Short mmCIF file of C-alpha atoms in Angstrom, two decimals:
data_model
loop_
_atom_site.label_atom_id
_atom_site.label_comp_id
_atom_site.label_asym_id
_atom_site.label_seq_id
_atom_site.Cartn_x
_atom_site.Cartn_y
_atom_site.Cartn_z
CA MET A 160 -38.36 -18.01 4.68
CA PHE A 161 -37.63 -17.24 1.05
CA PHE A 162 -37.24 -13.53 1.81
CA LYS A 163 -34.89 -14.25 4.72
CA LYS A 164 -32.65 -16.31 2.45
CA LEU A 165 -32.78 -13.59 -0.20
CA LEU A 166 -31.84 -10.89 2.31
CA LYS A 167 -28.96 -13.02 3.63
CA HIS A 168 -27.68 -13.55 0.09
CA THR A 169 -28.00 -9.82 -0.67
CA LEU A 170 -26.12 -8.82 2.48
CA THR A 171 -23.30 -11.21 1.68
CA SER A 172 -23.02 -9.97 -1.91
CA ALA A 173 -22.94 -6.31 -0.93
CA ALA A 174 -20.43 -6.91 1.82
CA ALA A 175 -18.20 -8.77 -0.61
CA ILE A 176 -18.16 -5.74 -2.91
CA ILE A 177 -17.06 -3.32 -0.20
CA ILE A 178 -14.41 -5.52 1.42
CA GLY A 179 -11.84 -4.46 -1.12
CA GLY A 180 -10.17 -7.81 -1.83
CA CYS A 181 -9.70 -8.47 -5.51
CA PHE A 182 -9.82 -12.23 -5.73
CA SER A 183 -10.96 -15.01 -8.03
CA LEU A 184 -13.49 -17.61 -6.97
CA HIS A 185 -11.05 -20.52 -7.08
CA ALA A 186 -7.36 -20.54 -6.23
CA GLN A 187 -6.53 -22.60 -9.32
CA ASP A 188 -8.16 -20.07 -11.72
CA PHE A 189 -5.04 -17.90 -12.14
CA ARG A 190 -5.08 -15.88 -15.36
CA LEU A 191 -3.01 -13.15 -16.93
CA PRO A 192 -4.64 -9.67 -16.90
CA GLY A 193 -5.69 -9.60 -20.55
CA GLN A 194 -7.08 -13.12 -20.43
CA HIS A 195 -9.64 -12.67 -17.68
CA LEU A 196 -11.04 -9.32 -18.75
CA SER A 197 -14.28 -10.89 -20.02
CA GLN A 198 -14.71 -12.86 -16.78
CA HIS A 199 -14.59 -9.69 -14.71
CA ASP A 200 -16.97 -7.89 -17.07
CA LYS A 201 -19.52 -10.70 -16.71
CA LEU A 202 -19.18 -10.74 -12.93
CA LEU A 203 -19.59 -6.98 -12.72
CA ALA A 204 -22.69 -7.14 -14.90
CA SER A 205 -24.20 -9.88 -12.72
CA GLN A 206 -23.85 -7.92 -9.46
CA GLY A 207 -26.83 -5.68 -10.13
CA ASN A 208 -28.27 -3.44 -7.42
CA ALA A 209 -27.86 -5.12 -4.06
CA GLY A 210 -30.47 -2.84 -2.49
CA ILE A 211 -28.75 -2.70 0.89
CA GLN A 212 -28.04 0.33 3.04
CA VAL A 213 -24.43 1.51 3.37
CA ASP A 214 -24.82 1.48 7.14
CA ASN A 215 -25.29 -2.30 7.16
CA THR A 216 -22.36 -3.04 4.87
CA THR A 217 -20.14 -0.76 6.95
CA LYS A 218 -21.03 -2.74 10.08
CA TYR A 219 -20.22 -5.96 8.26
CA LEU A 220 -16.85 -4.59 7.15
CA GLU A 221 -15.97 -3.48 10.68
CA SER A 222 -16.89 -6.88 12.11
CA LEU A 223 -14.28 -8.52 9.86
CA PHE A 224 -11.51 -6.10 10.84
CA ASN A 225 -12.50 -5.28 14.42
CA GLU A 226 -8.91 -4.88 15.57
CA GLU A 227 -7.96 -2.58 12.71
CA GLU A 228 -5.90 0.44 13.64
CA GLU A 229 -6.92 4.03 12.97
CA PRO A 230 -6.38 5.13 9.35
CA GLU A 231 -3.65 7.62 8.55
CA TYR A 232 -4.46 11.26 7.84
CA ASP A 233 -4.27 11.84 4.10
CA ILE A 234 -0.84 13.27 3.29
CA TYR A 235 -2.25 14.81 0.11
CA THR A 236 -4.76 16.97 2.02
CA GLU A 237 -4.05 16.90 5.76
CA GLY A 238 -0.43 15.86 6.26
CA TRP A 239 2.28 18.16 7.56
CA GLU A 240 3.89 18.25 4.10
CA SER A 241 0.67 18.43 2.09
CA GLY A 242 1.85 21.52 0.19
CA ARG A 243 4.76 19.48 -1.07
CA VAL A 244 2.92 16.20 -1.57
CA ASN A 245 -0.20 17.38 -3.39
CA CYS A 246 1.05 19.10 -6.52
CA TYR A 247 -2.31 18.64 -8.28
CA ALA A 248 -4.46 20.96 -6.15
CA ASN A 249 -4.85 23.66 -8.84
CA LEU A 250 -5.01 21.38 -11.88
CA THR A 251 -8.08 20.19 -13.75
CA VAL A 252 -8.56 16.44 -13.37
CA PRO A 253 -10.27 14.74 -16.32
CA ASP A 254 -13.52 12.94 -15.57
CA ARG A 255 -12.29 9.79 -17.26
CA MET A 256 -8.88 8.44 -18.27
CA VAL A 257 -7.68 5.05 -19.51
CA ILE A 258 -4.37 4.07 -17.86
CA ASP A 259 -2.00 1.31 -18.96
CA VAL A 260 -1.19 -0.98 -16.03
CA SER A 261 0.18 -3.92 -18.01
CA LYS A 262 3.81 -3.39 -16.96
CA PHE A 263 3.50 -3.90 -13.22
CA SER A 264 5.02 -5.52 -10.16
CA MET A 265 3.25 -6.38 -6.92
CA PRO A 266 4.70 -4.09 -4.22
CA HIS A 267 4.85 -7.06 -1.83
CA PRO A 268 3.28 -10.55 -1.84
CA GLY A 269 1.63 -10.03 1.56
CA TYR A 270 -2.12 -10.51 1.96
CA ILE A 271 -4.59 -7.71 2.72
CA THR A 272 -4.97 -7.02 6.45
CA SER A 273 -7.04 -3.87 6.02
CA PRO A 274 -8.99 -2.93 2.88
CA TYR A 275 -9.68 0.45 1.33
CA GLY A 276 -12.78 2.29 2.53
CA TYR A 277 -14.52 4.51 5.07
CA ARG A 278 -14.01 3.69 8.76
CA ARG A 279 -17.10 4.84 10.64
CA ARG A 280 -15.66 4.45 14.13
CA PHE A 281 -12.70 6.65 13.16
CA ARG A 282 -14.79 8.95 10.91
CA ARG A 283 -12.13 8.80 8.26
CA MET A 284 -11.32 7.08 4.99
CA HIS A 285 -8.60 4.49 4.74
CA LYS A 286 -7.26 5.53 1.35
CA GLY A 287 -5.13 2.49 0.61
CA VAL A 288 -4.81 -1.17 1.51
CA ASP A 289 -2.58 -2.60 4.22
CA LEU A 290 -0.47 -5.61 3.26
CA LYS A 291 1.13 -8.01 5.71
CA VAL A 292 4.93 -7.72 5.82
CA ASN A 293 7.79 -8.60 8.13
CA ILE A 294 10.09 -5.78 9.18
CA GLY A 295 12.94 -5.68 6.70
CA ASP A 296 10.99 -7.24 3.81
CA THR A 297 11.75 -5.80 0.38
CA ILE A 298 9.16 -3.36 -0.97
CA ARG A 299 9.13 -2.93 -4.77
CA ALA A 300 8.02 -0.23 -7.20
CA ALA A 301 4.62 -1.09 -8.68
CA PHE A 302 5.35 0.53 -12.07
CA ASP A 303 8.18 2.34 -13.88
CA GLY A 304 8.64 5.90 -12.67
CA ARG A 305 10.59 8.45 -10.68
CA VAL A 306 10.79 8.78 -6.90
CA ARG A 307 9.14 12.07 -6.02
CA ILE A 308 9.35 12.04 -2.23
CA THR A 309 10.99 10.14 0.62
CA ASN A 310 9.84 11.54 3.92
CA PHE A 311 8.87 10.85 7.54
CA GLU A 312 5.58 11.59 9.30
CA ARG A 313 5.63 10.65 12.97
CA ARG A 314 1.85 10.71 13.55
CA GLY A 315 0.82 8.92 10.38
CA TYR A 316 2.69 7.21 7.57
CA GLY A 317 6.03 6.99 9.35
CA TYR A 318 8.75 6.64 6.71
CA TYR A 319 7.06 6.78 3.31
CA VAL A 320 7.89 6.95 -0.40
CA VAL A 321 5.88 8.54 -3.22
CA VAL A 322 6.66 7.41 -6.78
CA ARG A 323 5.30 9.15 -9.88
CA HIS A 324 4.90 6.65 -12.71
CA THR A 325 5.16 6.93 -16.47
CA ASN A 326 1.50 5.85 -16.79
CA ASP A 327 0.43 9.00 -14.83
CA LEU A 328 -0.35 7.11 -11.62
CA GLU A 329 1.37 7.72 -8.30
CA THR A 330 1.89 5.13 -5.60
CA VAL A 331 2.50 5.67 -1.89
CA TYR A 332 4.31 3.20 0.39
CA GLY A 333 4.01 3.84 4.14
CA HIS A 334 5.25 2.60 7.57
CA LEU A 335 8.65 1.68 6.15
CA SER A 336 11.77 0.93 8.17
CA GLY A 337 14.20 2.27 5.59
CA PHE A 338 14.62 3.72 2.11
CA LEU A 339 16.53 2.08 -0.74
CA VAL A 340 16.04 5.01 -3.13
CA GLU A 341 16.42 8.79 -3.16
CA PRO A 342 14.19 11.56 -4.54
CA ASP A 343 14.44 12.03 -8.32
CA GLN A 344 15.80 8.50 -8.78
CA TYR A 345 14.29 6.59 -11.72
CA VAL A 346 13.06 3.07 -10.95
CA LYS A 347 11.65 0.21 -12.99
CA ALA A 348 8.66 -1.91 -11.99
CA GLY A 349 9.91 -4.46 -9.47
CA ASP A 350 12.97 -2.49 -8.36
CA PRO A 351 13.53 -2.51 -4.56
CA ILE A 352 12.63 0.91 -3.17
CA ALA A 353 12.27 0.39 0.60
CA LEU A 354 12.15 -2.02 3.53
CA GLY A 355 8.93 -3.00 5.26
CA GLY A 356 8.46 -1.64 8.75
CA ASN A 357 6.31 -0.48 11.64
CA THR A 358 6.99 3.26 11.82
CA GLY A 359 4.55 6.12 12.34
CA ARG A 360 1.00 5.39 13.51
CA SER A 361 1.25 1.62 13.35
CA THR A 362 0.71 -1.15 15.87
CA GLY A 363 2.30 -3.92 13.82
CA PRO A 364 4.46 -4.43 10.73
CA HIS A 365 2.55 -3.75 7.51
CA LEU A 366 2.79 -1.86 4.23
CA HIS A 367 0.25 0.89 3.64
CA PHE A 368 -0.09 1.00 -0.15
CA GLU A 369 -1.95 3.67 -2.12
CA THR A 370 -2.64 4.20 -5.81
CA ARG A 371 -3.35 7.78 -6.90
CA TYR A 372 -4.34 9.60 -10.07
CA MET A 373 -3.70 13.36 -9.86
CA GLY A 374 -4.27 13.22 -6.11
CA TYR A 375 -7.40 11.04 -6.23
CA ALA A 376 -6.96 7.98 -4.01
CA ILE A 377 -8.04 5.07 -6.21
CA ASN A 378 -9.02 1.82 -4.53
CA PRO A 379 -5.92 -0.35 -5.17
CA CYS A 380 -8.28 -3.30 -5.57
CA ALA A 381 -9.66 -1.67 -8.71
CA ILE A 382 -6.25 -2.27 -10.29
CA PHE A 383 -4.64 -5.18 -8.43
CA ASP A 384 -5.88 -8.69 -7.75
CA PHE A 385 -3.86 -9.29 -4.58
CA ALA A 386 -4.83 -12.92 -4.05
CA ASN A 387 -3.68 -13.87 -7.55
CA GLN A 388 -0.72 -11.44 -7.48
CA THR A 389 -1.60 -9.75 -10.77
CA THR A 390 -3.68 -6.91 -12.21
CA HIS A 391 -7.30 -7.46 -13.15
CA THR A 392 -6.81 -6.19 -16.71
CA ASP A 393 -4.10 -4.56 -18.84
CA THR A 394 -5.74 -1.14 -18.50
CA TYR A 395 -7.53 0.68 -15.69
CA THR A 396 -10.14 3.33 -16.46
CA PHE A 397 -10.14 6.17 -13.93
CA ASP A 398 -13.60 7.64 -13.46
CA LYS A 399 -14.48 10.32 -10.90
CA ASP A 400 -17.72 8.50 -10.10
CA THR A 401 -16.26 5.02 -9.57
CA TYR A 402 -12.59 5.37 -8.54
CA GLN A 403 -13.39 4.26 -4.96
CA ASN A 404 -14.92 0.99 -6.14
CA ALA A 405 -13.11 -2.35 -6.14
CA ARG A 406 -13.29 -5.34 -8.43
CA ASN A 407 -14.16 -7.87 -5.79
CA PHE A 408 -15.94 -11.18 -6.19
CA SER A 409 -14.73 -13.54 -3.46
CA PRO A 410 -13.66 -12.29 -0.01
CA ASP A 411 -12.90 -15.93 0.84
CA ALA A 412 -9.99 -15.76 -1.61
CA ASN A 413 -8.19 -13.35 0.71
CA SER A 414 -8.56 -15.82 3.59
CA ARG A 415 -7.27 -18.70 1.50
CA TYR A 416 -4.34 -16.66 0.24
CA ALA A 417 -3.59 -15.42 3.78
CA GLN A 418 -3.44 -19.00 5.06
CA GLU A 419 -1.06 -19.98 2.29
CA TYR A 420 1.10 -16.90 2.82
CA ARG A 421 1.37 -17.40 6.59
CA LYS A 422 2.35 -21.02 6.03
CA ASN A 423 5.15 -20.10 3.63
CA ASN A 424 6.20 -16.82 5.30
CA PRO A 425 6.15 -17.17 9.10
CA ALA A 426 6.58 -14.01 11.15
CA LYS A 427 10.18 -13.27 12.01
CA PRO A 428 11.92 -10.65 14.13
CA TYR A 429 14.19 -8.22 12.34
CA VAL A 430 17.24 -7.10 14.28
CA THR A 431 19.92 -4.72 13.04
CA PRO A 432 23.64 -5.46 13.58
CA THR A 433 23.52 -3.15 16.63
CA GLY A 434 21.22 -5.66 18.34
CA LYS A 435 18.33 -3.18 18.37
CA SER A 436 15.03 -3.48 16.56
CA SER A 437 14.69 -1.54 13.33
CA ARG A 438 12.09 0.75 14.93
CA ALA A 439 14.47 1.68 17.75
CA SER A 440 17.25 2.15 15.22
CA ALA A 441 15.10 4.44 13.11
CA SER A 442 14.63 6.82 16.05
CA ALA A 443 18.34 6.94 17.01
CA SER A 444 20.49 9.95 16.08
CA VAL A 445 23.97 8.35 16.06
CA TYR A 446 25.10 5.01 14.64
CA SER A 447 28.26 3.13 15.61
CA VAL A 448 29.92 1.56 12.56
CA ARG A 449 30.47 -2.19 12.64
CA LYS A 450 32.70 -4.38 10.50
CA GLY A 451 31.26 -4.83 7.01
CA ASP A 452 29.08 -1.71 7.16
CA SER A 453 28.77 0.65 4.20
CA LEU A 454 26.98 3.97 3.86
CA SER A 455 24.21 2.35 1.82
CA LYS A 456 23.65 -0.38 4.44
CA ILE A 457 23.56 2.16 7.26
CA ALA A 458 21.16 4.39 5.31
CA SER A 459 18.72 1.57 4.49
CA ARG A 460 18.64 0.28 8.07
CA ASN A 461 17.98 3.69 9.57
CA GLY A 462 15.45 5.21 7.21
CA THR A 463 17.72 7.81 5.62
CA THR A 464 19.79 8.28 2.45
CA VAL A 465 23.48 8.09 1.58
CA ALA A 466 23.41 11.71 0.43
CA ARG A 467 22.06 12.84 3.80
CA LEU A 468 24.65 10.84 5.71
CA CYS A 469 27.40 12.42 3.60
CA ARG A 470 26.10 15.94 4.29
CA LEU A 471 25.75 15.35 8.04
CA ASN A 472 29.16 13.74 8.46
CA GLY A 473 31.33 15.52 5.89
CA LEU A 474 31.78 12.30 3.90
CA THR A 475 31.73 11.31 0.25
CA THR A 476 30.21 8.19 -1.27
CA SER A 477 33.71 6.71 -1.53
CA SER A 478 34.71 7.42 2.08
CA LYS A 479 36.04 4.41 4.00
CA LEU A 480 34.35 3.62 7.28
CA LYS A 481 36.12 2.27 10.35
CA PRO A 482 34.58 0.01 13.01
CA GLY A 483 33.56 2.11 16.00
CA GLN A 484 33.25 5.30 13.93
CA LYS A 485 30.23 7.42 14.93
CA ILE A 486 27.87 8.40 12.14
CA LYS A 487 25.20 11.09 12.60
CA LEU A 488 21.88 9.86 11.26
CA ARG A 489 19.80 13.04 11.55
#
């Protein structure tokens, strides 16, 4: 009987580590990153060797997210634009690097619907976390940096943004419904960069969020504590041996946070002024101008940029639009 209880405890502990949620044991124990560094160190030290096979923990993970959709192909290695996305292929990546993450913003307050990790039934890694969003929700830059790419991938990320940050990290934001920034634009942590959506390989509105160091897909839960809406510590140490690991101590915290979030943020339909859903709008090629429209509003609703609209339609940023005017989107 003792060994059965021990095995049950061990299974639960190992599964909690792999889930990928980065949450405190009690909802009231909110702390700033620098203040709960020692707590995390003690909890990490107390984990020890769970002594459980990966096969069992993988089954446990899949049982919690049994309706999870297939992970996206990695745009850094397999995507259609991988030559453009992965600019680190021929560079030497250090084995270890300390990165300042103290100046941050949560990309969105949504709870985790799909954690980072290998998906056995799809035979592929999910190299980010999925966060619950409503279509049209504001997505924000996680750190200061410059927009490197805004692009579209029909069979994977849909509309996505890649931002290179001043702390040497890169973040990826996928399945968007529209862009609020353009390539080479400098953004500060917390600046709006896109609108949440359901584009690409996606069966429901969510934000696919990745954190990268020189192309390596770090587990976002090694940096962010999503249930407490903060970072675990003021610095993150990248290590080639541990970058896929999370700092996770209470998977129940994700459930508690999800309940609170759903209560305060009920699902809502997002409809453009044309009366069509944002996903239908994103696939259209011509837009009919309505009263009150501007180029920036049209661009953000349809997953494009003002500069592109100007090129396609022979306009300038100061051009006046008339109701009924037809605007080429792509």
